[in-house]
Amino acid sequence: MATFKAIVIEKADSGQTVVLKDFDEADLMEGDVDIRVEWSTVNYKDGLAVTGKAPVVRRWPMIAGIDLAGTVEKSSHPDWKAGDKVILNGWGLGETHLGAYAQKARVKGEWLVPLPATMSARDAMAVGTAGYTAMLAVMALEKHGITPDRGPQIVTGAVGGVGSVAVALLARLGYEVTASTGRPEEADYLKRLGAKEIIERKELSGTPRPLATERWAGGVDSVGSTTLANVLSRIRYRGAVAACGLAGGMDLPTSVAPFILRGVSLLGIDSVYRPRPDREAAWRRLETDLDRAKLEEMTAEIGLSDVMEAGRLIVGGRARGRIVVKIG
Ligand code: NDP
């Protein structure tokens, strides 16, 4: 019997159990590409899955982990052959399909994108779903015509994964960045990533007014709820906000005022089922537009046995930047 190490979530009467154990290769799900997983990462959704704080997992037993980077071992898919270096973000990995916190994965070839030539598997997982989502958000702002000359950008949840990468990307592209955080003690970190101004989360947490003084031309929001409503009320005429997260809540207590009186747009970002051409475009941009020294600065490395603790940290809003998981 061939087995490999994996973090397995099992359903129990009292909730769920999460254990690092040997998983039988014969129990892998259907797929046309076998991958030797080398690196993974801990995203907010991974935190929700391993702590059981939200119903992310839809099948049991489940191998957790929504992101992987590794090498193709075997493939019957026309696009991939043994030895290819690949990345997988989302597509239900760790939710409906056995996931990334394992030495081996069997997946559909159509879910994969090639590892960019100048990136290591570790770099790609330092970016991970959080960073690739930040890139999609920045690309959505660009597509909407939000260029640096239009004015400053706001990034909420700035010390988190999506936020840190968004700050670094926007700064590198010449935007003036305001970073909003509940951790003002991380101001130096945010400035090193490129933020020009730091504001405290509480500035965006009061009861939102329909309209407030115009301040930012655009922004990337990973918090949602009252924070996003307060951001929308402060967006300049014809500006836009890319909404990608719900770290502060799933509600949105806003009004139509910013949309119909200032022509503000709310751009929805989903990374999980994003079609492959968009993914490849985002990864090409990450290769050129994300400063690798800044990526390294925001990244901490852990092993498989530390994933539970990292999951608790991230859902508690206490993780900084990105966390990579060494699998190999
Ligand atoms: P992180 O935990 O790394 O970052 C979230 C940040 O939000 C925290 O660091 C904190 O920033 C802030 N925050 C946390 N709790 C609260 C709160 N109660 N009120 C206000 N701010 C809060 O997570 P990620 O960056 O990985 O993900 C952020 C969000 O984006 C999550 O909701 C995640 O599910 C979502 N997401 C969505 C994707 C998509 O496809 N749409 C893809 C990837 C992520 P600070 O300390 O600076 O205030």
mmCIF file of C-alpha atoms and ligand atoms in Angstrom:
data_model
loop_
_atom_site.group_PDB
_atom_site.id
_atom_site.type_symbol
_atom_site.label_atom_id
_atom_site.label_comp_id
_atom_site.label_asym_id
_atom_site.label_seq_id
_atom_site.Cartn_x
_atom_site.Cartn_y
_atom_site.Cartn_z
ATOM 1 C CA MET A 1 0.000 0.000 0.000
ATOM 2 C CA ALA A 2 1.467 3.369 -1.067
ATOM 3 C CA THR A 3 0.820 6.224 1.354
ATOM 4 C CA PHE A 4 1.859 9.849 1.764
ATOM 5 C CA LYS A 5 1.698 12.419 4.580
ATOM 6 C CA ALA A 6 -1.345 14.684 4.583
ATOM 7 C CA ILE A 7 -3.375 16.934 6.873
ATOM 8 C CA VAL A 8 -6.730 15.217 6.962
ATOM 9 C CA ILE A 9 -10.007 16.684 8.221
ATOM 10 C CA GLU A 10 -12.529 14.131 9.377
ATOM 11 C CA LYS A 11 -16.101 14.658 10.490
ATOM 12 C CA ALA A 12 -16.845 13.615 14.052
ATOM 13 C CA ASP A 13 -20.031 13.783 16.124
ATOM 14 C CA SER A 14 -18.459 16.532 18.213
ATOM 15 C CA GLY A 15 -17.362 18.586 15.188
ATOM 16 C CA GLN A 16 -14.257 17.790 13.185
ATOM 17 C CA THR A 17 -10.819 16.310 13.770
ATOM 18 C CA VAL A 18 -7.696 17.476 11.985
ATOM 19 C CA VAL A 19 -4.673 15.177 11.943
ATOM 20 C CA LEU A 20 -1.362 14.857 10.125
ATOM 21 C CA LYS A 21 -1.360 11.228 9.019
ATOM 22 C CA ASP A 22 -0.546 8.725 6.299
ATOM 23 C CA PHE A 23 -3.088 8.852 3.478
ATOM 24 C CA ASP A 24 -3.616 5.924 1.145
ATOM 25 C CA GLU A 25 -2.878 6.777 -2.495
ATOM 26 C CA ALA A 26 -5.747 4.506 -3.531
ATOM 27 C CA ASP A 27 -8.141 6.978 -1.868
ATOM 28 C CA LEU A 28 -7.147 9.925 -4.072
ATOM 29 C CA MET A 29 -10.008 11.401 -6.094
ATOM 30 C CA GLU A 30 -10.310 11.389 -9.853
ATOM 31 C CA GLY A 31 -7.940 13.499 -11.906
ATOM 32 C CA ASP A 32 -5.693 13.293 -14.945
ATOM 33 C CA VAL A 33 -2.535 14.798 -13.430
ATOM 34 C CA ASP A 34 -0.538 13.518 -10.436
ATOM 35 C CA ILE A 35 1.594 16.154 -8.715
ATOM 36 C CA ARG A 36 4.421 15.936 -6.223
ATOM 37 C CA VAL A 37 3.473 18.854 -3.982
ATOM 38 C CA GLU A 38 6.504 20.881 -2.912
ATOM 39 C CA TRP A 39 5.032 24.021 -1.321
ATOM 40 C CA SER A 40 1.656 25.205 -0.132
ATOM 41 C CA THR A 41 0.471 28.175 1.904
ATOM 42 C CA VAL A 42 -2.022 29.228 4.563
ATOM 43 C CA ASN A 43 -4.825 31.481 3.323
ATOM 44 C CA TYR A 44 -7.760 32.827 5.328
ATOM 45 C CA LYS A 45 -9.966 30.086 3.848
ATOM 46 C CA ASP A 46 -7.463 27.440 4.962
ATOM 47 C CA GLY A 47 -7.719 28.896 8.449
ATOM 48 C CA LEU A 48 -11.511 28.594 8.304
ATOM 49 C CA ALA A 49 -11.213 24.979 7.079
ATOM 50 C CA VAL A 50 -8.752 23.667 9.652
ATOM 51 C CA THR A 51 -10.373 25.447 12.596
ATOM 52 C CA GLY A 52 -13.880 24.520 11.390
ATOM 53 C CA LYS A 53 -14.928 28.152 11.929
ATOM 54 C CA ALA A 54 -16.903 28.210 8.669
ATOM 55 C CA PRO A 55 -18.286 25.405 6.467
ATOM 56 C CA VAL A 56 -15.512 25.451 3.863
ATOM 57 C CA VAL A 57 -15.109 21.675 3.685
ATOM 58 C CA ARG A 58 -17.842 19.889 1.716
ATOM 59 C CA ARG A 59 -16.533 16.335 1.655
ATOM 60 C CA TRP A 60 -15.012 13.992 4.263
ATOM 61 C CA PRO A 61 -12.374 12.900 4.746
ATOM 62 C CA MET A 62 -10.783 15.995 3.228
ATOM 63 C CA ILE A 63 -7.146 16.871 2.754
ATOM 64 C CA ALA A 64 -7.009 20.591 3.599
ATOM 65 C CA GLY A 65 -5.166 23.249 1.578
ATOM 66 C CA ILE A 66 -6.464 25.347 -1.330
ATOM 67 C CA ASP A 67 -3.138 26.173 -3.035
ATOM 68 C CA LEU A 68 -0.232 24.093 -4.259
ATOM 69 C CA ALA A 69 2.949 24.348 -6.271
ATOM 70 C CA GLY A 70 4.881 21.315 -7.374
ATOM 71 C CA THR A 71 6.057 19.024 -10.162
ATOM 72 C CA VAL A 72 3.947 16.825 -12.431
ATOM 73 C CA GLU A 73 4.740 13.141 -11.836
ATOM 74 C CA LYS A 74 2.275 11.639 -14.292
ATOM 75 C CA SER A 75 -0.251 13.101 -16.726
ATOM 76 C CA SER A 76 -2.819 11.995 -19.274
ATOM 77 C CA HIS A 77 -3.844 15.603 -19.903
ATOM 78 C CA PRO A 78 -2.542 16.985 -23.234
ATOM 79 C CA ASP A 79 -1.167 20.208 -21.683
ATOM 80 C CA TRP A 80 1.074 18.609 -19.050
ATOM 81 C CA LYS A 81 3.861 16.061 -18.898
ATOM 82 C CA ALA A 82 6.057 14.592 -16.170
ATOM 83 C CA GLY A 83 8.551 17.158 -14.911
ATOM 84 C CA ASP A 84 6.402 20.261 -15.578
ATOM 85 C CA LYS A 85 6.352 22.812 -12.755
ATOM 86 C CA VAL A 86 2.794 23.867 -11.971
ATOM 87 C CA ILE A 87 0.593 25.968 -9.677
ATOM 88 C CA LEU A 88 -2.986 25.335 -8.587
ATOM 89 C CA ASN A 89 -5.120 27.981 -6.827
ATOM 90 C CA GLY A 90 -8.661 27.179 -5.784
ATOM 91 C CA TRP A 91 -11.052 25.233 -8.045
ATOM 92 C CA GLY A 92 -12.477 23.652 -4.887
ATOM 93 C CA LEU A 93 -9.146 22.179 -3.742
ATOM 94 C CA GLY A 94 -9.419 21.594 0.018
ATOM 95 C CA GLU A 95 -13.179 22.182 -0.200
ATOM 96 C CA THR A 96 -14.720 19.622 -2.564
ATOM 97 C CA HIS A 97 -11.540 18.015 -3.951
ATOM 98 C CA LEU A 98 -8.686 16.519 -1.873
ATOM 99 C CA GLY A 99 -6.282 19.379 -1.243
ATOM 100 C CA ALA A 100 -2.762 20.700 -0.995
ATOM 101 C CA TYR A 101 -1.431 19.879 2.495
ATOM 102 C CA ALA A 102 -0.101 16.571 1.260
ATOM 103 C CA GLN A 103 2.932 15.167 -0.482
ATOM 104 C CA LYS A 104 0.794 14.126 -3.423
ATOM 105 C CA ALA A 105 -2.258 15.499 -5.280
ATOM 106 C CA ARG A 106 -4.328 14.132 -8.160
ATOM 107 C CA VAL A 107 -6.147 16.942 -9.960
ATOM 108 C CA LYS A 108 -7.681 18.002 -13.261
ATOM 109 C CA GLY A 109 -5.168 19.320 -15.769
ATOM 110 C CA GLU A 110 -7.476 22.202 -16.693
ATOM 111 C CA TRP A 111 -7.056 23.624 -13.186
ATOM 112 C CA LEU A 112 -3.292 24.080 -13.524
ATOM 113 C CA VAL A 113 -1.192 27.012 -14.666
ATOM 114 C CA PRO A 114 2.534 26.853 -15.384
ATOM 115 C CA LEU A 115 4.933 28.100 -12.739
ATOM 116 C CA PRO A 116 6.293 31.413 -14.101
ATOM 117 C CA ALA A 117 9.858 30.912 -15.371
ATOM 118 C CA THR A 118 11.485 33.305 -12.908
ATOM 119 C CA MET A 119 9.581 32.093 -9.854
ATOM 120 C CA SER A 120 10.362 29.182 -7.556
ATOM 121 C CA ALA A 121 7.562 26.986 -6.238
ATOM 122 C CA ARG A 122 8.143 28.674 -2.881
ATOM 123 C CA ASP A 123 7.762 32.164 -4.435
ATOM 124 C CA ALA A 124 4.499 31.082 -6.046
ATOM 125 C CA MET A 125 3.107 29.911 -2.726
ATOM 126 C CA ALA A 126 4.342 33.077 -0.987
ATOM 127 C CA VAL A 127 2.022 34.775 -3.480
ATOM 128 C CA GLY A 128 -0.681 32.081 -3.136
ATOM 129 C CA THR A 129 -4.391 32.673 -3.575
ATOM 130 C CA ALA A 130 -4.150 35.826 -1.426
ATOM 131 C CA GLY A 131 -1.549 37.411 -3.690
ATOM 132 C CA TYR A 132 -3.076 36.223 -6.939
ATOM 133 C CA THR A 133 -6.395 37.703 -5.751
ATOM 134 C CA ALA A 134 -4.684 41.008 -4.952
ATOM 135 C CA MET A 135 -3.316 40.983 -8.522
ATOM 136 C CA LEU A 136 -6.795 40.296 -9.951
ATOM 137 C CA ALA A 137 -8.096 43.215 -7.886
ATOM 138 C CA VAL A 138 -5.416 45.585 -9.172
ATOM 139 C CA MET A 139 -6.070 44.435 -12.750
ATOM 140 C CA ALA A 140 -9.798 45.106 -12.259
ATOM 141 C CA LEU A 141 -9.017 48.652 -11.100
ATOM 142 C CA GLU A 142 -6.766 49.185 -14.138
ATOM 143 C CA LYS A 143 -9.446 47.843 -16.462
ATOM 144 C CA HIS A 144 -11.825 50.355 -14.927
ATOM 145 C CA GLY A 145 -9.415 53.166 -15.815
ATOM 146 C CA ILE A 146 -8.111 53.784 -12.298
ATOM 147 C CA THR A 147 -4.599 54.942 -13.181
ATOM 148 C CA PRO A 148 -2.120 56.386 -10.639
ATOM 149 C CA ASP A 149 -2.860 59.964 -11.751
ATOM 150 C CA ARG A 150 -6.518 59.553 -10.710
ATOM 151 C CA GLY A 151 -5.520 59.798 -7.042
ATOM 152 C CA PRO A 152 -4.642 57.718 -3.953
ATOM 153 C CA GLN A 153 -5.824 54.149 -3.333
ATOM 154 C CA ILE A 154 -7.052 52.625 -0.081
ATOM 155 C CA VAL A 155 -6.116 49.069 0.938
ATOM 156 C CA THR A 156 -8.050 47.631 3.895
ATOM 157 C CA GLY A 157 -6.883 44.724 6.056
ATOM 158 C CA ALA A 158 -3.472 45.912 4.922
ATOM 159 C CA VAL A 159 -1.302 43.767 7.218
ATOM 160 C CA GLY A 160 -3.084 40.585 6.017
ATOM 161 C CA GLY A 161 -2.145 38.497 2.991
ATOM 162 C CA VAL A 162 -4.323 40.109 0.314
ATOM 163 C CA GLY A 163 -3.639 43.527 1.826
ATOM 164 C CA SER A 164 0.152 43.193 1.996
ATOM 165 C CA VAL A 165 0.431 42.060 -1.628
ATOM 166 C CA ALA A 166 -2.028 44.763 -2.784
ATOM 167 C CA VAL A 167 0.032 47.458 -1.034
ATOM 168 C CA ALA A 168 3.267 46.192 -2.611
ATOM 169 C CA LEU A 169 1.745 45.870 -6.103
ATOM 170 C CA LEU A 170 0.019 49.258 -6.122
ATOM 171 C CA ALA A 171 3.126 51.030 -4.812
ATOM 172 C CA ARG A 172 5.332 49.366 -7.414
ATOM 173 C CA LEU A 173 2.891 50.444 -10.154
ATOM 174 C CA GLY A 174 3.175 54.073 -9.066
ATOM 175 C CA TYR A 175 -0.026 54.506 -7.064
ATOM 176 C CA GLU A 176 -0.081 56.444 -3.812
ATOM 177 C CA VAL A 177 -1.307 53.952 -1.205
ATOM 178 C CA THR A 178 -3.206 54.520 2.027
ATOM 179 C CA ALA A 179 -3.101 51.378 4.179
ATOM 180 C CA SER A 180 -5.874 50.793 6.708
ATOM 181 C CA THR A 181 -5.034 48.495 9.610
ATOM 182 C CA GLY A 182 -6.136 47.528 13.085
ATOM 183 C CA ARG A 183 -2.443 47.065 13.906
ATOM 184 C CA PRO A 184 -0.846 50.529 13.827
ATOM 185 C CA GLU A 185 2.263 48.967 15.380
ATOM 186 C CA GLU A 186 2.871 47.454 11.912
ATOM 187 C CA ALA A 187 3.143 50.925 10.310
ATOM 188 C CA ASP A 188 6.861 50.478 9.533
ATOM 189 C CA TYR A 189 6.167 47.126 7.858
ATOM 190 C CA LEU A 190 3.454 48.718 5.690
ATOM 191 C CA LYS A 191 5.740 51.606 4.790
ATOM 192 C CA ARG A 192 8.479 49.176 3.760
ATOM 193 C CA LEU A 193 5.924 47.538 1.443
ATOM 194 C CA GLY A 194 5.246 50.950 -0.087
ATOM 195 C CA ALA A 195 2.321 52.523 1.791
ATOM 196 C CA LYS A 196 2.533 56.306 1.939
ATOM 197 C CA GLU A 197 -0.076 56.831 4.623
ATOM 198 C CA ILE A 198 -1.360 54.553 7.391
ATOM 199 C CA ILE A 199 -4.807 54.982 8.905
ATOM 200 C CA GLU A 200 -6.323 53.082 11.790
ATOM 201 C CA ARG A 201 -9.088 50.605 11.094
ATOM 202 C CA LYS A 202 -11.370 52.465 13.490
ATOM 203 C CA GLU A 203 -11.476 55.436 11.072
ATOM 204 C CA LEU A 204 -13.510 53.174 8.791
ATOM 205 C CA SER A 205 -15.565 51.393 11.420
ATOM 206 C CA GLY A 206 -18.222 53.912 12.502
ATOM 207 C CA THR A 207 -21.808 53.844 11.205
ATOM 208 C CA PRO A 208 -21.370 54.599 7.481
ATOM 209 C CA ARG A 209 -22.879 57.790 6.087
ATOM 210 C CA PRO A 210 -24.327 57.553 2.567
ATOM 211 C CA LEU A 211 -21.652 59.989 1.378
ATOM 212 C CA ALA A 212 -18.595 61.402 3.148
ATOM 213 C CA THR A 213 -15.766 63.655 1.968
ATOM 214 C CA GLU A 214 -14.218 62.272 -1.235
ATOM 215 C CA ARG A 215 -10.786 60.874 -0.509
ATOM 216 C CA TRP A 216 -9.600 57.924 -2.581
ATOM 217 C CA ALA A 217 -9.855 57.241 -6.312
ATOM 218 C CA GLY A 218 -9.986 53.507 -5.749
ATOM 219 C CA GLY A 219 -9.083 50.663 -3.486
ATOM 220 C CA VAL A 220 -8.737 46.996 -2.655
ATOM 221 C CA ASP A 221 -10.926 45.743 0.176
ATOM 222 C CA SER A 222 -10.471 42.412 1.926
ATOM 223 C CA VAL A 223 -12.621 43.265 4.954
ATOM 224 C CA GLY A 224 -16.201 43.890 3.731
ATOM 225 C CA SER A 225 -19.005 44.933 6.087
ATOM 226 C CA THR A 226 -18.885 48.398 7.726
ATOM 227 C CA THR A 227 -15.316 48.949 6.553
ATOM 228 C CA LEU A 228 -16.235 48.583 2.881
ATOM 229 C CA ALA A 229 -19.352 50.734 3.361
ATOM 230 C CA ASN A 230 -17.212 53.507 4.886
ATOM 231 C CA VAL A 231 -14.688 53.189 2.055
ATOM 232 C CA LEU A 232 -17.437 53.456 -0.597
ATOM 233 C CA SER A 233 -18.779 56.652 0.961
ATOM 234 C CA ARG A 234 -15.305 58.225 0.614
ATOM 235 C CA ILE A 235 -14.514 57.185 -2.969
ATOM 236 C CA ARG A 236 -14.019 60.035 -5.426
ATOM 237 C CA TYR A 237 -16.300 60.718 -8.376
ATOM 238 C CA ARG A 238 -16.223 57.765 -10.854
ATOM 239 C CA GLY A 239 -13.792 55.816 -8.702
ATOM 240 C CA ALA A 240 -13.916 52.065 -7.988
ATOM 241 C CA VAL A 241 -13.282 49.539 -5.238
ATOM 242 C CA ALA A 242 -12.338 45.916 -5.833
ATOM 243 C CA ALA A 243 -14.079 43.832 -3.154
ATOM 244 C CA CYS A 244 -12.405 40.517 -2.447
ATOM 245 C CA GLY A 245 -12.900 39.583 1.172
ATOM 246 C CA LEU A 246 -15.039 39.346 4.271
ATOM 247 C CA ALA A 247 -12.534 39.318 7.152
ATOM 248 C CA GLY A 248 -14.735 41.878 8.936
ATOM 249 C CA GLY A 249 -18.090 40.340 7.959
ATOM 250 C CA MET A 250 -20.234 39.356 5.026
ATOM 251 C CA ASP A 251 -22.788 42.171 5.276
ATOM 252 C CA LEU A 252 -22.530 45.482 3.458
ATOM 253 C CA PRO A 253 -24.423 48.279 5.229
ATOM 254 C CA THR A 254 -24.223 50.837 2.447
ATOM 255 C CA SER A 255 -26.719 52.778 0.321
ATOM 256 C CA VAL A 256 -27.002 53.408 -3.402
ATOM 257 C CA ALA A 257 -25.702 56.979 -2.886
ATOM 258 C CA PRO A 258 -22.032 56.369 -3.857
ATOM 259 C CA PHE A 259 -23.130 54.486 -6.989
ATOM 260 C CA ILE A 260 -25.815 56.848 -8.312
ATOM 261 C CA LEU A 261 -24.497 60.206 -7.110
ATOM 262 C CA ARG A 262 -20.762 59.702 -7.612
ATOM 263 C CA GLY A 263 -20.759 56.979 -10.250
ATOM 264 C CA VAL A 264 -18.665 54.762 -7.976
ATOM 265 C CA SER A 265 -18.228 51.118 -9.041
ATOM 266 C CA LEU A 266 -17.907 48.071 -6.857
ATOM 267 C CA LEU A 267 -15.824 45.446 -8.655
ATOM 268 C CA GLY A 268 -16.374 41.894 -7.427
ATOM 269 C CA ILE A 269 -13.319 39.643 -7.367
ATOM 270 C CA ASP A 270 -13.536 35.853 -7.297
ATOM 271 C CA SER A 271 -10.328 33.885 -7.626
ATOM 272 C CA VAL A 272 -11.597 30.348 -7.066
ATOM 273 C CA TYR A 273 -13.349 29.635 -10.372
ATOM 274 C CA ARG A 274 -11.588 32.292 -12.430
ATOM 275 C CA PRO A 275 -11.060 31.073 -16.021
ATOM 276 C CA ARG A 276 -7.556 29.972 -16.949
ATOM 277 C CA PRO A 277 -6.654 32.873 -19.321
ATOM 278 C CA ASP A 278 -7.256 35.376 -16.485
ATOM 279 C CA ARG A 279 -5.155 33.270 -14.124
ATOM 280 C CA GLU A 280 -2.280 33.100 -16.571
ATOM 281 C CA ALA A 281 -2.491 36.852 -17.147
ATOM 282 C CA ALA A 282 -2.431 37.490 -13.387
ATOM 283 C CA TRP A 283 0.587 35.230 -12.862
ATOM 284 C CA ARG A 284 2.440 36.943 -15.726
ATOM 285 C CA ARG A 285 1.794 40.287 -14.066
ATOM 286 C CA LEU A 286 2.873 38.957 -10.658
ATOM 287 C CA GLU A 287 6.136 37.865 -12.236
ATOM 288 C CA THR A 288 6.929 41.404 -13.396
ATOM 289 C CA ASP A 289 5.060 43.682 -10.985
ATOM 290 C CA LEU A 290 5.594 42.172 -7.551
ATOM 291 C CA ASP A 291 8.876 43.134 -5.928
ATOM 292 C CA ARG A 292 10.442 39.824 -4.800
ATOM 293 C CA ALA A 293 12.318 41.451 -1.927
ATOM 294 C CA LYS A 294 9.002 42.763 -0.600
ATOM 295 C CA LEU A 295 7.425 39.343 -1.108
ATOM 296 C CA GLU A 296 10.192 37.789 0.977
ATOM 297 C CA GLU A 297 9.779 40.477 3.648
ATOM 298 C CA MET A 298 6.081 39.619 4.049
ATOM 299 C CA THR A 299 6.562 35.809 4.081
ATOM 300 C CA ALA A 300 7.032 33.401 6.997
ATOM 301 C CA GLU A 301 7.814 29.705 6.492
ATOM 302 C CA ILE A 302 6.320 26.777 8.414
ATOM 303 C CA GLY A 303 6.067 22.981 8.105
ATOM 304 C CA LEU A 304 3.007 20.754 7.758
ATOM 305 C CA SER A 305 2.830 20.173 11.509
ATOM 306 C CA ASP A 306 2.462 23.944 12.131
ATOM 307 C CA VAL A 307 -0.569 24.456 9.863
ATOM 308 C CA MET A 308 -3.194 24.164 12.619
ATOM 309 C CA GLU A 309 -1.556 26.892 14.676
ATOM 310 C CA ALA A 310 -1.160 29.115 11.579
ATOM 311 C CA GLY A 311 -4.853 28.564 10.792
ATOM 312 C CA ARG A 312 -5.836 29.777 14.261
ATOM 313 C CA LEU A 313 -3.564 32.793 13.851
ATOM 314 C CA ILE A 314 -5.043 33.833 10.508
ATOM 315 C CA VAL A 315 -8.716 33.535 11.507
ATOM 316 C CA GLY A 316 -7.851 35.467 14.659
ATOM 317 C CA GLY A 317 -6.599 38.329 12.467
ATOM 318 C CA ARG A 318 -3.096 37.920 13.926
ATOM 319 C CA ALA A 319 -1.126 36.677 10.898
ATOM 320 C CA ARG A 320 1.112 39.151 9.107
ATOM 321 C CA GLY A 321 1.524 38.996 5.342
ATOM 322 C CA ARG A 322 1.867 35.502 3.919
ATOM 323 C CA ILE A 323 2.728 32.057 5.304
ATOM 324 C CA VAL A 324 4.317 29.359 3.127
ATOM 325 C CA VAL A 325 4.181 25.670 4.013
ATOM 326 C CA LYS A 326 7.129 23.454 3.099
ATOM 327 C CA ILE A 327 5.810 20.076 2.016
ATOM 328 C CA GLY A 328 8.656 18.345 0.173
HETATM 329 P P1 NDP B 1 -5.662 37.680 6.399
HETATM 330 O O1 NDP B 1 -6.192 37.158 7.689
HETATM 331 O O2 NDP B 1 -4.232 37.497 6.091
HETATM 332 O O3 NDP B 1 -5.979 39.237 6.323
HETATM 333 C C1 NDP B 1 -7.213 39.780 6.698
HETATM 334 C C2 NDP B 1 -6.951 41.120 7.381
HETATM 335 O O4 NDP B 1 -8.189 41.759 7.601
HETATM 336 C C3 NDP B 1 -6.319 40.999 8.750
HETATM 337 O O5 NDP B 1 -4.932 40.872 8.695
HETATM 338 C C4 NDP B 1 -6.725 42.316 9.359
HETATM 339 O O6 NDP B 1 -5.860 43.335 8.838
HETATM 340 C C5 NDP B 1 -8.109 42.538 8.766
HETATM 341 N N1 NDP B 1 -9.178 42.112 9.674
HETATM 342 C C6 NDP B 1 -9.322 40.906 10.267
HETATM 343 N N2 NDP B 1 -10.414 40.866 11.029
HETATM 344 C C7 NDP B 1 -10.992 42.083 10.895
HETATM 345 C C8 NDP B 1 -12.156 42.680 11.453
HETATM 346 N N3 NDP B 1 -12.962 42.005 12.290
HETATM 347 N N4 NDP B 1 -12.452 43.950 11.114
HETATM 348 C C9 NDP B 1 -11.658 44.649 10.283
HETATM 349 N N5 NDP B 1 -10.521 44.138 9.733
HETATM 350 C C10 NDP B 1 -10.210 42.873 10.047
HETATM 351 O O7 NDP B 1 -6.554 37.061 5.244
HETATM 352 P P2 NDP B 1 -6.302 37.162 3.659
HETATM 353 O O8 NDP B 1 -5.670 38.445 3.348
HETATM 354 O O9 NDP B 1 -5.702 35.912 3.173
HETATM 355 O O10 NDP B 1 -7.802 37.187 3.151
HETATM 356 C C11 NDP B 1 -8.584 38.352 3.401
HETATM 357 C C12 NDP B 1 -10.022 38.114 2.980
HETATM 358 O O11 NDP B 1 -10.079 37.935 1.568
HETATM 359 C C13 NDP B 1 -10.678 36.885 3.599
HETATM 360 O O12 NDP B 1 -12.025 37.172 3.883
HETATM 361 C C14 NDP B 1 -10.600 35.856 2.485
HETATM 362 O O13 NDP B 1 -11.596 34.877 2.597
HETATM 363 C C15 NDP B 1 -10.787 36.739 1.275
HETATM 364 N N6 NDP B 1 -10.258 36.182 0.049
HETATM 365 C C16 NDP B 1 -11.099 36.137 -1.038
HETATM 366 C C17 NDP B 1 -10.658 35.656 -2.222
HETATM 367 C C18 NDP B 1 -11.547 35.718 -3.399
HETATM 368 O O14 NDP B 1 -11.398 34.920 -4.330
HETATM 369 N N7 NDP B 1 -12.471 36.635 -3.439
HETATM 370 C C19 NDP B 1 -9.324 35.069 -2.353
HETATM 371 C C20 NDP B 1 -8.471 35.272 -1.199
HETATM 372 C C21 NDP B 1 -8.967 35.777 -0.031
HETATM 373 P P3 NDP B 1 -5.241 44.485 9.765
HETATM 374 O O15 NDP B 1 -4.651 43.795 10.945
HETATM 375 O O16 NDP B 1 -4.259 45.174 8.887
HETATM 376 O O17 NDP B 1 -6.399 45.363 10.132
#
